[in-house]
Amino acid sequence: MSFVEYGDTIKDGDTAIVFLGHESMFPVKVQHGSVTQTKYGVIRHSTDLIGKKYGSKVTCSKGGWVFILHPTPELWTMNLPHRTQILYSTDISIITMMLELKPGSIVCESGTGSGSLSHALIRTVAPTGHLYTVEFHQQRAEKAREEFREHRVEHLVTVTNQDVCKNGFGVSNIADAVFLDIPSPWEAIGHAKSALKAEGGRICSFSPCIEQVQRTCLAMEESGFTEINTLEILLRVYNVRTVSLQIPDLGKAAEDNSSPGFDSSSPSHQGSSCANLQQGTVQFKSGVPLREVVGHTGYLTFATKS
């Protein structure tokens, strides 16, 4: 099992996703002799998981069943243990596109946090690229290294425990892109410029407050970055429902019936007569937005090293 390479069979030591429903799933580390409790009963790793194919339907001890899914960065984002606030797939998708990432790209990231974006970046730059990620907090950095080893992507990522604002990323003139998710990104712009390749590298800074964005943009401009722009991604979810609406009575058929020379027995008038009698409702599918919509998460500021 690897987050960048698909494996058909569940093996001892794998990280798998137990899928109970679209709103209920969780990760589990598969270990010989271990058991996992669910609301449908017990899952025994030795007999129910190891050796089975990913995507299998597993029956629990109470008779209910779950699916066992192969992990992906998207599923990991939805299920990872939160050590910090994380980025979700909506922002991650625009970040990977706007930074122009591809297999073979070299990326610098700070801070690592819970590793949500890190896993997506690793999958994007694999198999020949590399991620250099910097985390200020020592315990979070150690936990990130442990997860990367368990997910078998440690050869694609280097985790460094240091202050990026003071010590930088530990590399110079090799990065195709830099991503900043720190409280004071303007203090790291100079180090980001040093880490980027000589020309054309891209940078992205994520900040929740517009005051942070203003100071970051000024620092980017002073450091010679061009094409500076800030955007915000807002996700609006719709529920598909069956809606009933009353058929409107426009009165046209009634006027035709009362007009001189109207013959209800005439075939030409039978259709309008039937339409007039069909008073009621009609049902159709419609998209209805949620009453409560998740609003602002953060601003994404992009720029290019000229």
XYZ file of C-alpha atoms in Angstrom:
306
model
C 0.000 0.000 0.000
C 1.261 3.475 -0.909
C -0.512 6.793 -1.234
C 0.999 7.232 -4.714
C 0.819 3.631 -5.983
C -2.275 1.446 -5.968
C -2.144 -2.054 -4.490
C -4.890 -4.633 -5.030
C -4.518 -6.584 -1.789
C -4.727 -5.463 1.839
C -1.483 -6.305 3.663
C -0.290 -6.269 7.260
C 0.862 -2.726 8.116
C -1.316 -0.988 5.527
C -3.396 2.080 6.256
C -6.943 1.439 4.997
C -10.160 3.473 5.025
C -13.212 1.832 6.644
C -16.227 3.198 4.740
C -19.559 3.042 6.583
C -21.251 5.720 4.455
C -20.572 9.035 2.713
C -20.707 10.859 6.049
C -19.030 8.119 8.101
C -15.566 6.694 7.475
C -12.285 6.443 9.350
C -8.699 5.222 8.816
C -7.346 2.051 10.405
C -3.843 0.582 10.516
C -4.103 -3.063 9.526
C -2.272 -5.304 11.989
C -2.295 -9.073 12.357
C -4.320 -10.066 15.431
C -5.964 -6.659 15.885
C -9.677 -5.862 15.843
C -11.628 -2.691 15.001
C -14.967 -1.826 16.592
C -17.726 -0.296 14.428
C -21.431 0.318 14.975
C -22.054 -2.772 12.841
C -19.802 -4.977 14.971
C -16.188 -6.105 15.112
C -13.772 -6.283 12.166
C -11.010 -8.845 12.718
C -7.919 -7.792 10.788
C -6.422 -11.259 10.384
C -9.516 -12.883 8.868
C -11.582 -9.964 7.542
C -8.913 -7.669 6.067
C -5.488 -9.175 5.392
C -5.423 -10.871 2.012
C -8.715 -9.329 0.840
C -8.890 -6.945 -2.110
C -9.315 -3.219 -1.603
C -12.927 -2.267 -2.246
C -14.187 -5.496 -0.662
C -17.463 -5.605 1.235
C -16.692 -6.887 4.746
C -19.397 -8.291 7.024
C -19.012 -7.313 10.682
C -19.833 -9.450 13.727
C -23.346 -7.974 14.149
C -24.284 -8.723 10.558
C -23.769 -5.217 9.185
C -21.197 -4.529 6.505
C -18.591 -1.933 5.482
C -16.307 -1.326 2.510
C -12.516 -1.245 2.861
C -11.024 1.428 0.587
C -7.493 2.066 -0.644
C -6.213 5.371 0.821
C -5.862 8.435 -1.389
C -4.895 12.019 -0.517
C -8.563 13.010 -0.885
C -9.751 10.316 1.543
C -6.893 11.112 3.922
C -7.919 14.790 3.993
C -11.397 13.717 5.116
C -10.147 11.281 7.776
C -6.731 12.342 9.063
C -6.070 13.080 12.752
C -6.103 16.859 13.140
C -2.960 18.294 14.720
C -3.700 21.717 13.208
C -6.369 23.322 11.051
C -6.058 21.801 7.566
C -6.622 22.649 3.916
C -9.425 20.801 2.156
C -9.770 19.526 -1.409
C -11.393 22.726 -2.712
C -8.331 24.854 -1.920
C -5.854 22.035 -2.602
C -7.077 21.591 -6.165
C -6.623 25.262 -7.082
C -3.220 25.364 -5.347
C -1.796 22.451 -7.340
C -3.106 23.948 -10.586
C -2.014 27.561 -9.999
C 1.453 26.446 -8.870
C 1.705 24.516 -12.175
C 2.781 21.317 -10.437
C 3.418 18.094 -12.331
C 5.409 14.850 -11.973
C 9.027 15.785 -11.368
C 8.371 19.175 -9.764
C 10.336 20.299 -6.690
C 8.121 21.925 -4.043
C 8.884 23.663 -0.738
C 6.155 23.845 1.909
C 5.768 25.482 5.308
C 4.241 24.506 7.627
C 3.572 20.804 7.402
C 0.777 20.806 9.980
C -1.437 17.723 9.743
C -0.107 16.789 6.297
C -3.325 17.263 4.313
C -1.761 19.341 1.528
C 1.541 17.452 1.828
C 0.000 14.161 0.701
C -1.639 15.828 -2.304
C 1.631 17.527 -3.286
C 3.546 14.248 -3.001
C 1.039 12.437 -5.219
C 1.238 15.264 -7.796
C 5.060 15.394 -8.079
C 5.637 11.611 -7.905
C 7.501 9.552 -9.018
C 10.532 11.763 -9.741
C 9.736 15.009 -7.893
C 10.324 15.897 -4.253
C 8.663 17.816 -1.431
C 10.710 19.762 1.129
C 8.380 20.533 4.016
C 9.298 22.611 7.067
C 7.483 22.419 10.423
C 8.282 24.693 13.373
C 6.720 22.401 16.007
C 9.028 19.451 16.809
C 6.340 16.915 17.777
C 4.293 17.685 14.660
C 7.391 17.284 12.505
C 8.174 13.892 14.065
C 4.579 12.740 13.626
C 4.647 13.815 9.971
C 7.821 11.769 9.360
C 6.168 8.758 10.990
C 3.063 9.061 8.799
C 5.100 9.441 5.615
C 6.992 6.223 6.489
C 3.736 4.355 7.219
C 2.263 5.581 3.939
C 5.456 4.601 2.089
C 6.170 7.975 0.534
C 9.199 8.906 2.656
C 11.482 8.741 -0.423
C 9.515 11.634 -1.945
C 9.563 14.021 1.017
C 12.075 15.623 3.377
C 10.735 16.924 6.697
C 12.730 19.621 8.485
C 12.050 20.938 11.977
C 13.021 24.625 11.996
C 11.666 28.175 11.768
C 11.256 28.969 8.085
C 11.128 32.717 8.804
C 14.637 32.582 10.304
C 16.316 29.600 8.649
C 14.478 29.138 5.356
C 13.804 25.810 3.654
C 17.336 24.398 3.620
C 17.558 24.432 -0.208
C 18.538 27.084 -2.765
C 17.588 27.756 -6.390
C 15.934 24.377 -7.050
C 12.229 24.703 -6.240
C 9.593 25.030 -8.933
C 7.050 26.214 -6.358
C 6.778 27.357 -2.739
C 3.720 27.187 -0.502
C 3.387 29.147 2.759
C 0.796 28.494 5.462
C 2.260 30.323 8.457
C 1.106 33.226 10.690
C 3.541 35.781 9.205
C 4.282 34.724 5.604
C 5.780 38.125 4.727
C 8.780 37.237 6.913
C 9.490 34.159 4.771
C 9.198 35.748 1.306
C 12.956 36.321 1.058
C 13.715 32.683 1.930
C 11.061 31.549 -0.549
C 12.712 33.582 -3.287
C 16.072 31.979 -2.456
C 14.596 28.480 -2.608
C 12.936 29.027 -5.999
C 14.717 28.325 -9.256
C 16.404 31.199 -11.078
C 13.369 32.240 -13.106
C 9.677 31.444 -13.399
C 9.077 29.776 -10.041
C 5.637 30.141 -8.465
C 4.684 30.964 -4.881
C 1.406 30.659 -2.976
C 0.553 31.989 0.471
C -2.544 30.950 2.421
C -3.833 33.425 5.030
C -7.192 33.722 6.813
C -6.989 37.511 7.396
C -6.902 40.255 4.762
C -4.319 42.192 6.828
C -1.929 39.248 6.401
C -2.590 39.302 2.670
C -1.797 43.016 2.413
C 1.565 42.687 4.158
C 2.432 39.577 2.126
C 1.641 41.280 -1.172
C 3.841 44.249 -0.227
C 6.704 41.892 0.659
C 6.287 40.027 -2.637
C 6.390 43.280 -4.600
C 9.491 44.472 -2.747
C 11.203 41.127 -3.496
C 10.537 41.479 -7.219
C 7.669 39.018 -7.643
C 5.234 39.682 -10.473
C 1.700 38.573 -11.413
C 0.601 38.998 -7.791
C -3.064 38.141 -7.318
C -5.292 37.002 -4.470
C -8.399 34.853 -4.702
C -10.872 33.162 -2.381
C -12.632 29.867 -3.044
C -16.188 29.533 -1.716
C -17.942 26.177 -2.009
C -21.735 26.097 -2.385
C -23.381 22.697 -1.938
C -26.800 21.822 -3.378
C -29.240 19.136 -2.283
C -31.243 17.425 -5.030
C -34.902 17.251 -3.981
C -38.268 16.455 -5.494
C -40.260 19.686 -5.689
C -44.033 19.935 -6.213
C -45.508 23.014 -7.862
C -49.130 23.776 -8.670
C -50.029 23.876 -12.353
C -50.914 27.512 -13.136
C -54.412 28.322 -14.457
C -53.743 30.923 -17.132
C -57.419 31.204 -18.072
C -56.860 30.790 -21.801
C -58.812 27.520 -22.069
C -61.790 29.000 -20.166
C -61.914 32.007 -22.496
C -61.831 29.727 -25.531
C -64.711 27.629 -24.124
C -66.945 30.662 -23.673
C -66.244 32.203 -27.086
C -69.003 32.121 -29.786
C -68.916 29.128 -32.093
C -66.891 26.930 -29.681
C -67.666 23.233 -30.281
C -66.366 21.027 -27.427
C -66.950 17.922 -29.523
C -64.559 19.125 -32.201
C -61.223 17.236 -32.181
C -59.400 20.530 -32.499
C -60.803 21.715 -29.167
C -60.572 18.486 -27.157
C -56.899 19.118 -26.197
C -57.602 22.550 -24.718
C -60.615 21.169 -22.851
C -58.507 18.423 -21.260
C -55.800 20.928 -20.270
C -58.400 22.991 -18.495
C -59.548 19.984 -16.467
C -56.053 18.942 -15.368
C -55.784 21.182 -12.305
C -53.226 19.898 -9.747
C -49.470 19.737 -9.180
C -46.421 18.641 -11.124
C -43.256 17.119 -9.592
C -39.700 17.580 -10.803
C -36.107 17.358 -9.519
C -34.465 20.586 -8.407
C -31.203 21.666 -6.786
C -31.762 23.436 -3.476
C -28.834 25.183 -1.700
C -28.203 24.388 1.947
C -29.575 26.864 4.477
C -26.178 27.112 6.159
C -23.214 27.435 3.808
C -19.579 27.276 4.939
C -18.149 30.694 4.224
C -14.649 32.121 4.309
C -11.738 29.764 4.986
C -8.766 31.757 3.696
C -7.197 33.854 0.958
C -4.787 32.380 -1.596
C -2.151 34.779 -2.880
C -0.131 33.704 -5.933
C 2.902 35.290 -7.560
C 5.718 34.517 -10.003
C 9.452 34.989 -9.536
C 10.602 37.155 -12.415
